[in-house]
Amino acid sequence: MSEETAVHKIPMQVDELDTEAITLNIGPQHPSTHGVFRMKVQLQGETLVDVEPILGYLHRCQEKLAERHSYLQSIPYTDRLDYVCSMTNNHAYVLAVEKLAGLEVPRRAECIRVIMDELTRVMNHSLAVGFLLNDMGAWLTPVQYALREREKILDLFEMASGSRMMCNYMRFGGVVRDLPAHFVTYLRKLVAEYPAFVDEYERLLTTNEVLMSRCKYVGILPPDDAIAYGVTGPVLRASGVPYDVRKVDRYSLYDELDFEVPVGTIGDTYDRYLVRVYEMRQSLRILEQIIPMLEETEPGDVQSKVPRTLRPPAGDAYGRIEGPKGELGFYLVSDGSDTPYRWRVRAPSFINLMPLAEMCRGHKVADAVVILGSIDITMAEVDR
């Protein structure tokens, strides 16, 4: 071998190469960003060095609009916060107004609220899992299964409120109307059949080799970091923190219901998937318990006496619930008039998005899409 040939056989020392970081924009118009949202990522080769979430493309001045309308007129605005979770949006807001005005809620109305909340949680988590697999590149099969089951829940929402998505169903002191005839019959049927769908979902996904390889040890959020960022909901519980507003505040009738709070052990994308699957099972368990409680109440007793024009006394109040995505809260300040002086939303999608950079650093660019999908955000709630 000649000396010239021998020189070319020496392996290249890749570690000594000095390459320049690449800036890449994912979004704002991108199918994986769950709305109009941009991730500005810094790449060293294919490795994520930094991620900057850039918001504001969907800002609608919702809080300021609500400060120019009466308390009642703002209920439909809450429907638009998270278009997947209209019922829970209503509940958090009316709970804040009831605290501010000192209003009582009939037991039957509380039963109905719990039913709507848990149906919403089941629907949200079914879709969240489906869209996570969609972001992972699993085409449309899982999300189509989820949409098929979602239709059954939307049928129940339509029976109760007249609307499938923007329900505008809850009112201060109760709900707008009682449940129609045969609602409970259809609800019992759904509660009996839905576990089979969850079992089917798990058979397809939980031990799926591709899902496990793409999700395990990807996007780890340690419990200390999750608490420091103020993260709540399944993202927090996947990190091993058993915090659930239903257990802490015991609002509505949750203090009378027996259910568990699923938690993860690692805090990775796979744990966030598992927690949502287990929470669906717990929500169905709650629905099984609340149906007999509803049937023990007096039909028609779904709203307490509330003035036509509500003018809460001067003061402030914060009402919160355990929404499907985390703690959803409304902070209201009253000056004694029929419009709020301040109307503020504590949106879980916005807060849960904050540790995105910490979760992405060190992973590959393809993992950023999966990690974002595991957080489960709705951009209408992020920007408001």
C-alpha positions in Angstrom: 0.0 0.0 0.0 1.4 3.4 -1.0 1.8 6.2 1.6 -0.8 8.2 -0.3 -3.4 5.4 -0.1 -2.6 4.8 3.6 -3.4 8.4 4.4 -6.8 8.1 3.0 -7.5 5.0 5.1 -7.2 7.0 8.3 -10.7 7.3 9.9 -12.1 10.9 10.2 -12.3 12.3 13.7 -15.9 13.5 13.6 -15.8 14.9 17.2 -13.3 17.5 16.0 -15.6 19.0 13.4 -16.9 22.5 14.4 -20.4 22.8 12.9 -22.8 25.7 13.2 -26.1 25.4 14.9 -29.2 25.5 12.6 -32.3 27.4 13.4 -35.5 25.8 12.2 -39.1 27.0 12.4 -41.7 24.3 12.9 -45.0 26.1 12.2 -46.9 28.3 12.5 -48.9 26.4 9.8 -47.9 22.9 10.6 -50.2 19.9 11.2 -48.3 18.8 14.3 -48.6 22.2 16.2 -52.3 21.6 17.1 -53.2 25.1 15.9 -51.5 28.3 14.8 -48.3 27.9 16.8 -44.5 28.1 16.1 -41.6 26.2 17.6 -38.3 27.9 17.0 -35.7 25.2 17.4 -31.9 25.2 17.5 -30.4 22.1 16.0 -26.9 20.7 16.3 -27.2 18.2 13.4 -30.5 16.4 14.3 -30.2 17.1 18.0 -32.3 19.7 19.7 -30.2 22.3 21.5 -33.0 24.7 22.4 -36.8 25.2 21.7 -38.6 28.5 22.0 -42.4 28.3 21.8 -43.8 31.4 20.0 -47.5 32.2 20.7 -49.9 35.0 19.8 -51.1 33.9 16.4 -54.6 33.1 17.8 -55.1 35.9 20.4 -58.7 37.0 20.5 -58.8 39.4 23.4 -61.2 37.1 25.2 -60.5 38.4 28.7 -61.1 42.0 27.7 -64.2 41.1 25.8 -65.7 39.4 28.9 -65.1 42.6 30.9 -67.5 44.5 28.6 -70.3 41.9 28.9 -72.5 40.8 31.7 -71.5 37.7 33.7 -74.2 35.6 32.0 -73.1 36.8 28.5 -69.6 35.5 29.1 -70.6 31.8 29.4 -70.6 31.2 25.6 -67.1 32.7 25.5 -65.8 29.9 27.7 -67.1 27.4 25.2 -64.5 28.7 22.8 -61.5 28.4 25.1 -61.0 24.7 24.4 -63.4 23.5 21.7 -62.9 19.9 22.9 -63.9 20.6 26.5 -66.9 23.0 26.3 -68.7 21.5 29.4 -65.7 21.7 31.7 -65.0 25.3 30.5 -68.5 26.2 31.5 -68.2 24.5 34.9 -65.0 26.3 36.0 -66.4 29.7 35.1 -69.8 29.3 36.7 -68.1 27.9 39.8 -66.1 31.1 40.1 -69.2 33.3 39.7 -71.0 31.2 42.3 -68.2 31.8 44.8 -68.3 35.5 44.0 -72.0 35.8 44.4 -72.5 33.2 47.2 -74.9 31.0 45.1 -76.0 27.5 46.1 -76.4 24.6 43.5 -79.1 21.9 43.8 -77.8 18.4 44.2 -79.3 17.2 40.9 -77.5 19.9 39.1 -74.2 18.9 40.7 -74.8 15.3 39.6 -75.3 16.5 36.0 -72.2 18.7 36.2 -70.1 15.7 37.3 -71.5 13.6 34.4 -70.7 16.2 31.9 -67.2 16.8 33.3 -66.3 13.1 33.2 -67.8 12.5 29.7 -65.6 15.4 28.6 -62.5 13.9 30.2 -63.1 10.5 28.5 -63.6 12.2 25.2 -60.6 14.5 25.5 -58.2 11.7 26.5 -59.4 9.5 23.7 -58.6 12.2 21.2 -55.3 13.1 22.9 -54.1 9.5 22.5 -55.3 9.4 18.9 -53.6 12.7 18.0 -50.4 11.6 19.7 -50.2 8.6 17.5 -51.1 10.8 14.5 -48.1 13.1 15.4 -46.0 10.0 15.6 -46.8 9.1 12.0 -49.4 6.4 12.6 -51.6 7.8 9.9 -55.2 8.3 10.9 -56.3 4.9 12.3 -56.0 5.6 16.1 -57.6 9.0 15.9 -60.4 7.7 13.7 -61.2 5.1 16.3 -61.3 8.0 18.9 -63.5 10.1 16.7 -65.9 7.2 16.3 -66.3 7.0 20.1 -66.4 10.8 20.5 -69.6 10.9 18.4 -71.4 8.9 21.0 -70.5 11.4 23.7 -71.4 14.3 21.5 -74.8 12.7 21.0 -75.4 12.9 24.7 -74.2 16.5 24.8 -76.6 17.3 22.0 -79.5 15.7 23.9 -78.8 17.8 27.0 -77.8 21.1 25.5 -78.9 21.2 21.9 -75.3 21.6 20.7 -72.5 19.1 20.1 -69.5 21.3 20.7 -70.3 24.8 21.9 -72.7 23.5 24.6 -73.4 26.7 26.6 -75.2 24.4 29.1 -74.2 25.3 32.6 -75.7 28.3 34.4 -75.0 30.1 37.7 -76.8 28.0 40.4 -77.1 24.9 38.2 -77.7 24.0 34.5 -79.9 25.5 31.9 -82.4 22.6 31.8 -82.8 19.1 33.1 -81.7 16.0 31.2 -84.2 14.8 28.6 -86.0 11.5 28.7 -83.9 8.5 27.8 -80.6 10.4 28.5 -79.7 8.1 31.4 -80.6 5.0 29.3 -78.1 6.1 26.6 -75.5 7.1 29.3 -75.7 3.6 30.9 -75.2 2.0 27.5 -72.1 4.2 26.8 -70.6 3.5 30.3 -71.1 -0.2 29.8 -69.6 -0.3 26.3 -66.8 2.2 26.5 -64.4 0.0 28.5 -64.3 -2.4 25.5 -63.0 0.5 23.4 -60.3 1.3 26.0 -59.3 -2.3 26.0 -59.1 -2.3 22.2 -57.0 0.9 22.3 -54.6 -0.7 24.8 -54.3 -3.9 22.8 -53.3 -1.8 19.7 -51.0 0.7 21.4 -49.8 0.0 25.0 -47.3 -2.7 24.0 -46.8 -1.5 20.4 -43.1 -1.7 19.6 -43.1 1.6 17.6 -45.0 3.5 20.3 -42.8 2.3 23.0 -39.6 3.1 21.1 -40.8 6.6 20.3 -42.2 7.4 23.7 -40.2 5.7 26.4 -37.5 7.9 28.0 -38.5 10.7 25.6 -39.5 14.1 26.9 -38.8 13.3 30.6 -40.2 16.0 33.0 -38.8 15.4 36.5 -41.4 16.0 39.3 -39.4 19.0 40.8 -39.4 20.7 37.4 -43.0 20.0 36.8 -44.0 21.6 40.2 -41.7 24.5 39.6 -43.3 25.3 36.2 -46.8 25.0 37.7 -47.8 22.1 35.4 -51.0 20.3 36.3 -53.2 17.5 35.0 -52.0 14.4 33.3 -48.6 16.0 32.5 -48.0 16.6 36.2 -49.3 13.2 37.4 -47.2 11.4 34.8 -44.2 12.8 36.6 -45.3 11.0 39.8 -47.1 13.9 41.6 -50.6 12.7 42.7 -52.2 16.2 42.5 -55.8 16.3 41.4 -58.1 19.3 42.1 -61.1 16.9 42.5 -59.3 15.4 45.5 -57.9 18.7 46.9 -61.0 21.0 46.6 -63.7 18.2 46.6 -66.0 20.5 44.6 -69.4 19.4 43.3 -69.9 15.8 44.6 -66.3 14.5 44.2 -66.0 14.0 48.0 -68.7 11.3 47.8 -67.2 9.5 44.9 -64.6 6.7 45.0 -61.8 7.0 42.4 -58.1 6.8 42.2 -55.5 9.3 40.8 -53.2 7.5 38.4 -49.5 8.6 38.4 -46.5 7.7 36.4 -43.0 6.7 37.5 -40.7 8.3 35.0 -42.5 11.4 33.6 -41.8 10.6 29.9 -44.1 10.6 26.9 -45.1 7.0 27.5 -46.2 7.8 31.1 -48.3 10.7 29.8 -50.0 8.2 27.4 -50.6 5.7 30.2 -52.0 8.2 32.7 -54.6 9.3 30.2 -55.7 5.7 29.5 -56.0 5.0 33.2 -57.9 8.2 33.8 -60.4 7.2 31.2 -61.1 4.1 33.2 -61.4 6.1 36.4 -63.9 8.5 34.8 -66.0 5.6 33.7 -65.9 4.3 37.3 -67.1 7.8 38.5 -70.0 7.7 35.9 -71.1 4.3 37.2 -71.4 5.8 40.7 -73.0 9.1 39.8 -75.9 7.6 37.8 -77.7 6.1 40.9 -77.0 9.4 42.8 -78.7 11.3 40.0 -81.7 9.0 40.0 -82.2 9.6 43.7 -82.7 13.4 43.2 -85.9 15.2 42.3 -86.4 15.7 38.5 -86.5 19.4 37.5 -84.5 20.7 40.5 -81.6 21.9 38.4 -81.3 25.6 39.2 -81.4 27.8 42.3 -83.0 31.2 42.3 -80.6 33.7 40.7 -81.4 37.4 39.8 -82.0 38.0 36.2 -79.3 40.6 36.2 -76.5 39.4 38.5 -74.6 42.0 40.4 -72.2 40.2 42.8 -70.9 42.2 45.7 -67.6 43.9 45.4 -64.7 41.5 45.9 -62.8 38.7 44.1 -63.0 35.0 43.8 -61.1 32.2 42.1 -62.9 29.1 40.9 -61.1 26.0 39.6 -61.8 22.5 38.5 -59.7 19.5 37.4 -60.2 19.9 33.6 -59.1 17.2 31.2 -55.8 19.1 30.5 -55.2 20.2 34.1 -56.3 22.9 36.5 -58.6 25.3 34.7 -59.4 28.4 36.8 -61.1 31.7 36.5 -60.2 34.7 38.6 -63.0 37.3 38.9 -63.0 40.8 40.4 -66.3 42.5 41.0 -66.9 46.2 41.6 -70.6 45.6 42.3 -71.8 46.2 38.7 -73.3 43.7 36.3 -70.0 43.3 34.4 -66.7 42.0 35.9 -64.0 44.5 36.6 -61.4 41.8 35.9 -61.9 38.4 34.1 -58.8 36.2 34.1 -58.3 32.6 32.9 -55.8 30.2 34.3 -55.4 28.0 31.2 -53.7 24.6 31.6 -52.7 24.4 28.0 -50.6 27.6 28.3 -48.9 26.6 31.5 -48.2 23.0 30.6 -46.5 24.3 27.4 -43.9 26.2 29.4 -41.4 23.3 30.1 -41.4 22.3 26.5 -37.7 23.3 26.0 -36.6 21.4 29.1 -38.4 18.3 27.8 -37.0 18.5 24.3 -33.3 19.3 24.8 -31.0 16.5 23.8 -33.6 14.7 21.8 -33.9 14.5 18.0 -35.9 17.0 15.9 -38.5 14.3 15.2 -39.1 13.8 18.9 -40.1 17.5 19.4 -43.4 16.8 17.5 -44.1 13.7 19.7 -43.3 15.6 22.9 -45.6 18.4 22.0 -48.4 16.0 21.2 -48.0 14.3 24.6 -48.6 17.6 26.4 -52.1 17.8 24.8 -52.7 21.5 24.1 -55.5 23.5 22.4 -54.2 26.7 20.9 -57.4 28.6 21.5 -56.9 28.1 25.2 -53.2 29.0 25.0 -53.7 32.4 23.4 -57.2 33.3 24.5 
